[in-house]
XYZ file of C-alpha atoms in Angstrom:
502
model
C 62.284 53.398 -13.557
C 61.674 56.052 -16.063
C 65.337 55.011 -17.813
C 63.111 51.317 -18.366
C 65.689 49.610 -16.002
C 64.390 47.382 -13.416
C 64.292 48.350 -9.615
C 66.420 46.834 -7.729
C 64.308 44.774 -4.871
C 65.541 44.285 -1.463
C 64.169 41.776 1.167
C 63.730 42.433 5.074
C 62.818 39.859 7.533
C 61.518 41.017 10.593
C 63.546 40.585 13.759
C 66.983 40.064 11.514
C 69.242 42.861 10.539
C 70.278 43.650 6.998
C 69.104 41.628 3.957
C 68.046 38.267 2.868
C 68.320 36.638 0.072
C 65.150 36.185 -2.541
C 65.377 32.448 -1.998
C 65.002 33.232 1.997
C 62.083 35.223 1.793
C 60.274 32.937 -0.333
C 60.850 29.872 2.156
C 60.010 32.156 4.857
C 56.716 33.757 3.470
C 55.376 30.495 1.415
C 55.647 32.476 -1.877
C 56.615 32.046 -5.266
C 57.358 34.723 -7.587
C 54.100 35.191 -9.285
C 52.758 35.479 -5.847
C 55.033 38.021 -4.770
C 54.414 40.348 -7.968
C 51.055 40.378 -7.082
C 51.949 41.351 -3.796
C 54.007 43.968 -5.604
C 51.497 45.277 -7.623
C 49.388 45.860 -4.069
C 49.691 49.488 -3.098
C 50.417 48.123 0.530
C 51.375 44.402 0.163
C 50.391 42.296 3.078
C 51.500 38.933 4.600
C 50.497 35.234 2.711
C 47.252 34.132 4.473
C 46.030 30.201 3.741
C 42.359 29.569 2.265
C 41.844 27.240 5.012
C 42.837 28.685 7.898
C 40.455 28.922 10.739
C 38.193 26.294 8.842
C 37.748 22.726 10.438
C 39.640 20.053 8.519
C 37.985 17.507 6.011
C 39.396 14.931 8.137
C 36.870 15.797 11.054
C 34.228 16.219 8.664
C 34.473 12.629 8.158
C 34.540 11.245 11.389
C 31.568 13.534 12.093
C 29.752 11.873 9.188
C 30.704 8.348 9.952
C 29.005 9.285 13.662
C 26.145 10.679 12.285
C 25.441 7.100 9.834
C 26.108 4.879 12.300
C 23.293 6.362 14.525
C 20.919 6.394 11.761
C 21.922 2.878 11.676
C 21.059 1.881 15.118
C 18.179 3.613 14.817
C 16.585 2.049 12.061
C 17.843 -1.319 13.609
C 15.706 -0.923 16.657
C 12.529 1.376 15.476
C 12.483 0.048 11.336
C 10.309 -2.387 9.442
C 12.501 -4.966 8.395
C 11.023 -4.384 4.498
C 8.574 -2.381 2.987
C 5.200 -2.217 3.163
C 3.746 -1.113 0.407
C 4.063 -1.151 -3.176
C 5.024 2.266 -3.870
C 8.226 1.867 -2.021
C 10.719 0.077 -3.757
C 12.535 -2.993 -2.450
C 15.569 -3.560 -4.333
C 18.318 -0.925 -2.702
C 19.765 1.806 -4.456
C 23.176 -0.034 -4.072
C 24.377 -3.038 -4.677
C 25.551 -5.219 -1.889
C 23.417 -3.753 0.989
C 20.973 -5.564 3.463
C 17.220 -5.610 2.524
C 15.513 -1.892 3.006
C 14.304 -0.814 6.524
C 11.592 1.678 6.346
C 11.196 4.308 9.355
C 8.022 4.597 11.240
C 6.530 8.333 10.639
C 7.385 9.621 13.390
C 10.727 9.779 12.357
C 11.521 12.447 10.419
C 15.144 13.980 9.216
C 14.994 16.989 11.502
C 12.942 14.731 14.496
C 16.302 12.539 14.123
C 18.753 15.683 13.834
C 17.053 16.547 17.256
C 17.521 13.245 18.608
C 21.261 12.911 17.917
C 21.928 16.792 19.168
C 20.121 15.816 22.974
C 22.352 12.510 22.452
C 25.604 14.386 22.267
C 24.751 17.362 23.995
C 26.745 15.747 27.254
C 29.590 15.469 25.675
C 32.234 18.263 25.112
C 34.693 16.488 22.437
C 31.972 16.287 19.956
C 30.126 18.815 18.021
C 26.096 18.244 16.944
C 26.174 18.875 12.953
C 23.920 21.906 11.362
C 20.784 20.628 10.035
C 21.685 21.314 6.287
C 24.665 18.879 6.768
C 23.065 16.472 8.750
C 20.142 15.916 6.262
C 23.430 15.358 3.589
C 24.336 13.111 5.686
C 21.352 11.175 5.868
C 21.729 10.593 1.805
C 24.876 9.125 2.514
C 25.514 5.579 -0.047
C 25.639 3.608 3.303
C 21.925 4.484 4.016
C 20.954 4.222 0.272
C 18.651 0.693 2.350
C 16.756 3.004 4.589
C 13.280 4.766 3.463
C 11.554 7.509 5.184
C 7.916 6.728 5.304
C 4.354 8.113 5.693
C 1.608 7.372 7.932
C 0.113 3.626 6.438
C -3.229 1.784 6.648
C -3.659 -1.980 5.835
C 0.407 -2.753 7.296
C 1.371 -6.267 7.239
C 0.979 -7.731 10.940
C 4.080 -10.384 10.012
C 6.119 -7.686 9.699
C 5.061 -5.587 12.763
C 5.128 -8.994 14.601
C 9.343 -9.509 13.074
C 9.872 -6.156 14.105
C 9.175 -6.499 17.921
C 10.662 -10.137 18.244
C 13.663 -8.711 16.944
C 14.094 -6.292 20.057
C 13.240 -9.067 22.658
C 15.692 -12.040 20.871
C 19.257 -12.798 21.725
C 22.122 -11.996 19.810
C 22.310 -16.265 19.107
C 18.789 -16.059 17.633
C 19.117 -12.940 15.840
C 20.408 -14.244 12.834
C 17.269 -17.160 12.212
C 14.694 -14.283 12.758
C 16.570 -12.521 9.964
C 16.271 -15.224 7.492
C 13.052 -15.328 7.651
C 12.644 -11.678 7.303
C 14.306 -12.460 4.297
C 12.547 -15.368 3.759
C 9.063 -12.762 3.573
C 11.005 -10.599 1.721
C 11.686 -12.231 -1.284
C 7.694 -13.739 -1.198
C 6.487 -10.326 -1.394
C 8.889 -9.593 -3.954
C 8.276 -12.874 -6.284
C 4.493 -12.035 -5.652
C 4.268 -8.431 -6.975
C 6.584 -9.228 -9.850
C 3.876 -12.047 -10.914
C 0.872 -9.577 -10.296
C 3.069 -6.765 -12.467
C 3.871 -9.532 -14.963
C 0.142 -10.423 -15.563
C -1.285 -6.651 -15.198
C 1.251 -6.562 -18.489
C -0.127 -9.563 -19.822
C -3.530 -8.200 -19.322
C -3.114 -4.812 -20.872
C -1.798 -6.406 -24.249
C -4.583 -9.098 -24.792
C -2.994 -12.277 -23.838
C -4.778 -13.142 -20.799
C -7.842 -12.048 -18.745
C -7.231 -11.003 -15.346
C -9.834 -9.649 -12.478
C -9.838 -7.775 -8.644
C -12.049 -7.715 -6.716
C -11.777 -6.254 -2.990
C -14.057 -4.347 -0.575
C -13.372 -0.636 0.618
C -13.761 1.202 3.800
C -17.579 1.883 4.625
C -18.406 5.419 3.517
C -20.788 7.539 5.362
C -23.901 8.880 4.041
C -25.036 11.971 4.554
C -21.931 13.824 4.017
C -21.642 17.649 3.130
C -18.417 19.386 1.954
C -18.920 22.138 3.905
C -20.583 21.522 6.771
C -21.881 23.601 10.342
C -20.415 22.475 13.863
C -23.426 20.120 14.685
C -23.240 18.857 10.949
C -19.611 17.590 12.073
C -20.065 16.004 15.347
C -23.309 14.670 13.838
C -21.740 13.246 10.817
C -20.777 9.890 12.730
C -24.390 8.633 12.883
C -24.632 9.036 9.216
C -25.675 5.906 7.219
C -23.085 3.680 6.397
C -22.480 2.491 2.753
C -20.746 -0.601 1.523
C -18.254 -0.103 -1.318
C -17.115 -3.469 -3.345
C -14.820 -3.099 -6.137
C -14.571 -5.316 -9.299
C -11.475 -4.563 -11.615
C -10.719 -5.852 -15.681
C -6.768 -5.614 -15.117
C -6.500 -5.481 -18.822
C -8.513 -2.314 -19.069
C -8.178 -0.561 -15.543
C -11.577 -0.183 -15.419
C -13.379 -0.992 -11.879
C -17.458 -1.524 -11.497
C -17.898 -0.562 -7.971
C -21.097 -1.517 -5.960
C -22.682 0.025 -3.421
C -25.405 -0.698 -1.238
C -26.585 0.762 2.308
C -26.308 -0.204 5.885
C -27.620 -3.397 7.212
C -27.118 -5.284 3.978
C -24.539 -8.552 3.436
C -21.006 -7.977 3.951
C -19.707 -11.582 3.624
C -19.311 -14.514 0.857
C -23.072 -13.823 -0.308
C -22.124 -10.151 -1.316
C -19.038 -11.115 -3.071
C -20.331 -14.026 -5.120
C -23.571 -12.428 -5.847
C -21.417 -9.143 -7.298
C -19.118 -11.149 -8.699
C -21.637 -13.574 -10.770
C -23.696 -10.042 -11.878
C -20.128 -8.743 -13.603
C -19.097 -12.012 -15.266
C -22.685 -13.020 -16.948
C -23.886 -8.740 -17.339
C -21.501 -6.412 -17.220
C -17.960 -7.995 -18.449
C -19.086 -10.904 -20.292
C -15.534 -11.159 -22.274
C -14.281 -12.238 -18.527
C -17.120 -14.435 -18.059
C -16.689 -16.477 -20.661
C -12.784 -16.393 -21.249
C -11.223 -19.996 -21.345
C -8.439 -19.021 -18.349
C -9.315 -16.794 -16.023
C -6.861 -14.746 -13.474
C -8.346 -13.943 -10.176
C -6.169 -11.380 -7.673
C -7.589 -11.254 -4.340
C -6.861 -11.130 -0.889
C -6.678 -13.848 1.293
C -9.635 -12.848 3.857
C -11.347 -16.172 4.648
C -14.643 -14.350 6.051
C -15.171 -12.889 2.482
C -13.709 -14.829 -0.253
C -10.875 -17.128 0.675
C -13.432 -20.027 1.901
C -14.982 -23.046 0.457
C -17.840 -21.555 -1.131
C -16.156 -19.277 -3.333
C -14.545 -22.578 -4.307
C -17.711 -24.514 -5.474
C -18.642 -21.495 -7.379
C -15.767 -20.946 -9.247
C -15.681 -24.540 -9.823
C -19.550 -24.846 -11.098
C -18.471 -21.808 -13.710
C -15.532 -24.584 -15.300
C -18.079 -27.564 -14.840
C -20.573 -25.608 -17.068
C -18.341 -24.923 -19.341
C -17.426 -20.837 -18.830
C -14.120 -21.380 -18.756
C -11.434 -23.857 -18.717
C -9.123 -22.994 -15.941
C -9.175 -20.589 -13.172
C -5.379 -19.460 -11.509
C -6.578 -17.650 -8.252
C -4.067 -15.778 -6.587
C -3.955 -14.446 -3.107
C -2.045 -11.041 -2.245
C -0.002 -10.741 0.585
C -2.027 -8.013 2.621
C 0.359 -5.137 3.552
C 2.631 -5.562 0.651
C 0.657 -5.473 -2.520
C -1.693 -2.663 -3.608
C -3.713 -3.566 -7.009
C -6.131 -1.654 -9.754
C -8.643 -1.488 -6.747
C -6.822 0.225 -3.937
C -5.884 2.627 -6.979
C -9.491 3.229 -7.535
C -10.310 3.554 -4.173
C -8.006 6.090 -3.647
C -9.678 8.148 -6.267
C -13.230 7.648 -4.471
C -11.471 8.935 -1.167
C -10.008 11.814 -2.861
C -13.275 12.994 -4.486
C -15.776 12.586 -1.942
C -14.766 15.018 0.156
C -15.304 17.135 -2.186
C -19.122 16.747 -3.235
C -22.261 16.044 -0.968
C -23.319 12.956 -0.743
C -27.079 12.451 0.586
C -28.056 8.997 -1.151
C -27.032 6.288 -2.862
C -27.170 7.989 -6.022
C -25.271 10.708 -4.915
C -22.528 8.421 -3.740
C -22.590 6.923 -7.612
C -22.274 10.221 -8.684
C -19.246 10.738 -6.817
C -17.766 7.190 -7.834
C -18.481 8.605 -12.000
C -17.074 11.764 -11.459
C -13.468 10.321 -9.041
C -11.945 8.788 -12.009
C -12.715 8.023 -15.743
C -11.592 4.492 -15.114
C -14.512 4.115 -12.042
C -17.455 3.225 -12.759
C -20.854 3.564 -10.118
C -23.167 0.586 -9.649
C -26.225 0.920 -7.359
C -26.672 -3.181 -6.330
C -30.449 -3.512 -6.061
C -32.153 -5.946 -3.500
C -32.970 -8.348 -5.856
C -29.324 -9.170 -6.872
C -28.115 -10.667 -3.112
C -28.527 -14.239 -2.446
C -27.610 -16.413 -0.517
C -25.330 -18.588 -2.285
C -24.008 -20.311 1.061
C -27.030 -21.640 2.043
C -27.496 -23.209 -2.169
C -23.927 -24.713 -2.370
C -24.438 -26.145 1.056
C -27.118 -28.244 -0.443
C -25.615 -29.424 -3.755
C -24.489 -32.740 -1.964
C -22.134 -33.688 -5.508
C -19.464 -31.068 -4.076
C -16.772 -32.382 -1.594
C -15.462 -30.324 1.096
C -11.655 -29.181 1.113
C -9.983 -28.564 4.867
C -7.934 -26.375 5.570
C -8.515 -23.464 3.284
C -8.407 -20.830 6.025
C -5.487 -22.329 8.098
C -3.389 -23.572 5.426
C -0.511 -20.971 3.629
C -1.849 -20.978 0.291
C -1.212 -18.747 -2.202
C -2.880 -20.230 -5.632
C -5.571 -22.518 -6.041
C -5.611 -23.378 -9.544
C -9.052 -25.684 -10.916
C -8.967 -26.852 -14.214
C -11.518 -28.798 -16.114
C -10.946 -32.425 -16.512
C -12.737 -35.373 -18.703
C -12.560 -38.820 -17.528
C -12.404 -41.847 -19.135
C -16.017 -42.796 -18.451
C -17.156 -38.907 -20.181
C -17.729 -37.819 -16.577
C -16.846 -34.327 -16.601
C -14.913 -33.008 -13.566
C -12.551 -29.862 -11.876
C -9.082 -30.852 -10.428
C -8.164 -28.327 -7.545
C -4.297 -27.613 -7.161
C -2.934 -25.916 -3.975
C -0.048 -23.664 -4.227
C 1.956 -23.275 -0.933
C 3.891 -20.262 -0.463
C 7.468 -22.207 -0.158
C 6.259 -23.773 -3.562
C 4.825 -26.578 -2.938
C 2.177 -27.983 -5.075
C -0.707 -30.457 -3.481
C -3.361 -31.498 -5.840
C -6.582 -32.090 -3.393
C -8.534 -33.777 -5.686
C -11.728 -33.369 -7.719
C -14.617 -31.335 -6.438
C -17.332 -33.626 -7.035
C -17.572 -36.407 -4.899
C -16.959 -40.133 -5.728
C -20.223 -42.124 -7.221
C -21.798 -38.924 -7.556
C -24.238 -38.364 -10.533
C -23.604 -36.149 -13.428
C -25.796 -33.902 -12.487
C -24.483 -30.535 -11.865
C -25.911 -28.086 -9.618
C -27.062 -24.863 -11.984
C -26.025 -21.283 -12.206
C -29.135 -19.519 -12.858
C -30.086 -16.985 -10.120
C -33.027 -18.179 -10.217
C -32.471 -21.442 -8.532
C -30.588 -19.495 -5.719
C -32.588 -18.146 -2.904
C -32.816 -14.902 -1.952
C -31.481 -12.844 0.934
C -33.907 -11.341 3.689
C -34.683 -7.824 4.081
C -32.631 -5.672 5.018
C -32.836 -4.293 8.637
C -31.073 -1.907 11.210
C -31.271 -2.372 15.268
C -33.298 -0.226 17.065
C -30.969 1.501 18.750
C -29.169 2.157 15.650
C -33.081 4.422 14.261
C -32.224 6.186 17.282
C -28.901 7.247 16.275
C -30.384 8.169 12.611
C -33.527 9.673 13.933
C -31.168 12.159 15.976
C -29.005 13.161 13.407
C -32.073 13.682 10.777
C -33.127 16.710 12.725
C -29.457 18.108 11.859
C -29.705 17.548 8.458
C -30.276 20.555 6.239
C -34.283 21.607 5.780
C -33.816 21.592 1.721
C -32.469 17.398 2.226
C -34.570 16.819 5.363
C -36.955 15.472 3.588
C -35.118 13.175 1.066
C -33.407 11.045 3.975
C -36.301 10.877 6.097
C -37.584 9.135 3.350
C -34.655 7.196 2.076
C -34.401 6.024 5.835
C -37.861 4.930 6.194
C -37.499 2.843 2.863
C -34.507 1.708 3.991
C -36.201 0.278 7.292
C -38.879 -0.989 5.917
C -36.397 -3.009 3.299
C -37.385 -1.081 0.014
C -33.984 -1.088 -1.671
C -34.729 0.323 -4.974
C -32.356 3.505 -4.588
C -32.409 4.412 -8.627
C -35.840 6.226 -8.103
């Protein structure tokens, strides 16, 4: 008051006559003092009102959450890869102690599985479908830290695909041996692309020397960046190129060759681009005493006898010492070359590409680390048909069928000075089986040669007739400024004139 005396305060309760007690009202009201000053200090004081009321309680929240993971669960049980399937993905999970990653298909998205789980609960009337915000938090949970969202893939492991849909049609009492050897391929893929990683590294500072090679998708020649309506359905009968791709690992560098349709696209094409890096273009390679190959293990291009005998004829004359080659597990490791490529597929659909030369163009200009090589007639041979003849070599079964992941030939001298190359299989539980020399026993010491010139050369090259049909359509489509250029480039091609550098 104005005397500086406090009011006195006096408590009602609603419903009860007289007074109460301060005490009383406090119990009654869920105040405290400082509370009730404030309430005081309100013009018109109202009644205590809690935070949470009329919000759902945390403890449904979690039950809600717990539904929500274990149906991502089941889901990536039934419609998930078992483990990655490419390199860019990592395999080790984000926390310790879970099971090996599962990686969605596509198709399944965070809001294409919110949709799924709202149709699945949609029937029942105890249970309430999550907003999207909190069911994409939920998706982030730690208990899902092993399952990957993924994009549409090319080049997928077919092991993998094949564990995937045995898993669906097995028993619950053969469940668990299918899983071990998911695991089992698991930890191959994951040894392997720590030992390609390891010698990349190894590579890059100087201590070893380490190659890729690998062929591409076919491009498709003529092709315009911006193109008419009959230009686009036309584009299909277009010429098709052949891209092969030679990497240093140490320098990330890649030579790729290209050469047109109706050429070699076998063993021929990869030793005969493979001999023109080592002796012209990377001679360090060439002549380094160990040599690192990375390849994969397709037996109709490289992973065959033949490239065998050749790599062994480079350590019998002398270019190098030793040769590791490694195989990659298709599907699970990408190297320096499906780097590269992915330049050349980002860049030409940008330019127009008419010829050969335009498609080097395009290689030069993808990537400062790709590098454009027209392959000229002249430079294919066929290297089958010469190492089939040199009757010193000795044939080694089961290359194709056999799980190999190394072959390893090293130079040898034996006690009579008769020089030699031990081969070494490495199996991919470990194993180690040494198959032997290459040359044969009682053979002379003479060794078949390495000079080109010895080798004979491939025929012409040559399209079907049905397939001049095709182009002869599609060069009326072409542009009137570049008619002119492909008609001729075709005819030359036809007629087996290679020489594209003109």
């Amino acid at each position: 008051n104005r005397q500086g005396k406090a009011r006195a305060s006096a408590f009602f309760i609603p419903g009860l006559t007289g007074r109460v007690c301060r005490k009383t009202a406090y119990v009654l009201y869920y105040v405290n003092s400082v509370t009730l000053s404030r309430w005081m200090r309100d013009p018109r004081p109202i009644p205590y009102v809690h935070g949470l009321t009329g919000q759902e309680s945390n403890h449904a929240r979690v039950e809600e959450r717990g539904r929500v993971v274990n149906f991502i669960l089941q889901l990536a049980e039934a419609e998930g890869l078992p483990m990655v399937s490419a390199s860019r993905f990592n395999l080790e999970p984000t926390q310790p102690g879970c099971p090996p990653v599962r990686l969605l298909p596509p198709y399944l998205t965070i809001r294409g599985m919110h949709r799924m789980y709202k149709a699945q609960v949609s029937g029942n009337e105890d249970e309430r479908p999550p907003v999207f915000e909190s069911f994409r938090k939920y998706f982030h949970d730690k208990r899902l830290s092993h399952i990957r969202l993924s994009r549409r893939t090319r080049g997928l492991c077919d092991y993998c695909l094949e564990l995937r849909d045995s898993l669906r049609t097995l028993s619950e009492r053969n469940v668990g041996t299918k899983m071990k050897e998911i695991e089992k391929h698991v930890s191959d893929a994951r040894m392997m692309r720590n030992q390609y990683r390891t010698a990349k590294q190894d590579a890059s500072e100087g201590k070893i020397k380490c190659v890729s090679f690998d062929f591409a998708v076919q491009l498709k020649i003529p092709f315009f960046a911006l193109e008419t309506s009959n230009q686009y359905h036309a584009r299909r009968l277009g010429l098709d190129v052949n891209l092969f791709g030679i990497a240093d690992e140490g320098t990330g560098r890649q030579h790729n060759f290209v050469w047109g349709e109706g050429g070699v696209h076998d063993t021929n094409a990869v030793i005969s681009m493979f001999h023109r890096y080592l002796e012209t273009i990377n001679t360090d390679c060439g002549r380094a005493p160990v040599l690192h190959l990375w390849t994969d293990s397709t037996s109709t291009q490289s992973r065959n006898r033949f490239v065998v005998w050749y790599l062994a004829l480079r350590v019998l004359h002398g270019y190098h010492d030793e040769i590791c080659w490694r195989f990659i597990i298709v599907g699970h490791i990408k190297c320096t070359c499906d780097q590269c490529f992915g330049h050349i597929r980002t860049r030409e659909k940008k330019v127009d590409m008419v010829c050969l030369r335009d498609v080097k163009d395009c290689i030069d200009s993808s990537s400062a680390l790709n590098i454009g090589v027209v392959a000229k007639l002249g430079w294919f041979k066929d290297w089958k048909k010469y190492l089939d003849s040199c009757k010193e070599l000795r044939k080694f079964d089961g290359i194709k069928k056999n799980p190999i992941v190394q072959i390893t030939l090293k130079k040898v001298v034996r006690e009579d000075g008769r020089r030699d190359v031990k081969v070494t299989w490495t199996m991919v539980d470990g194993a180690v089986m040494e198959k032997g020399d290459v040359r044969k026993k009682g053979s002379e010491d003479i060794v078949a040669s390495l000079d080109v010139a010895n080798v004979p050369d491939m025929p012409s090259i040559t399209i079907t007739d049905k397939r001049q049909d095709h182009l002869n359509e599609y060069a009326r489509r072409v542009p009137a400024d570049k008619r002119s250029f492909f008609n001729n480039y075709k005819e030359r091609l036809w007629r087996g004139d290679y020489n594209d550098s003109e």
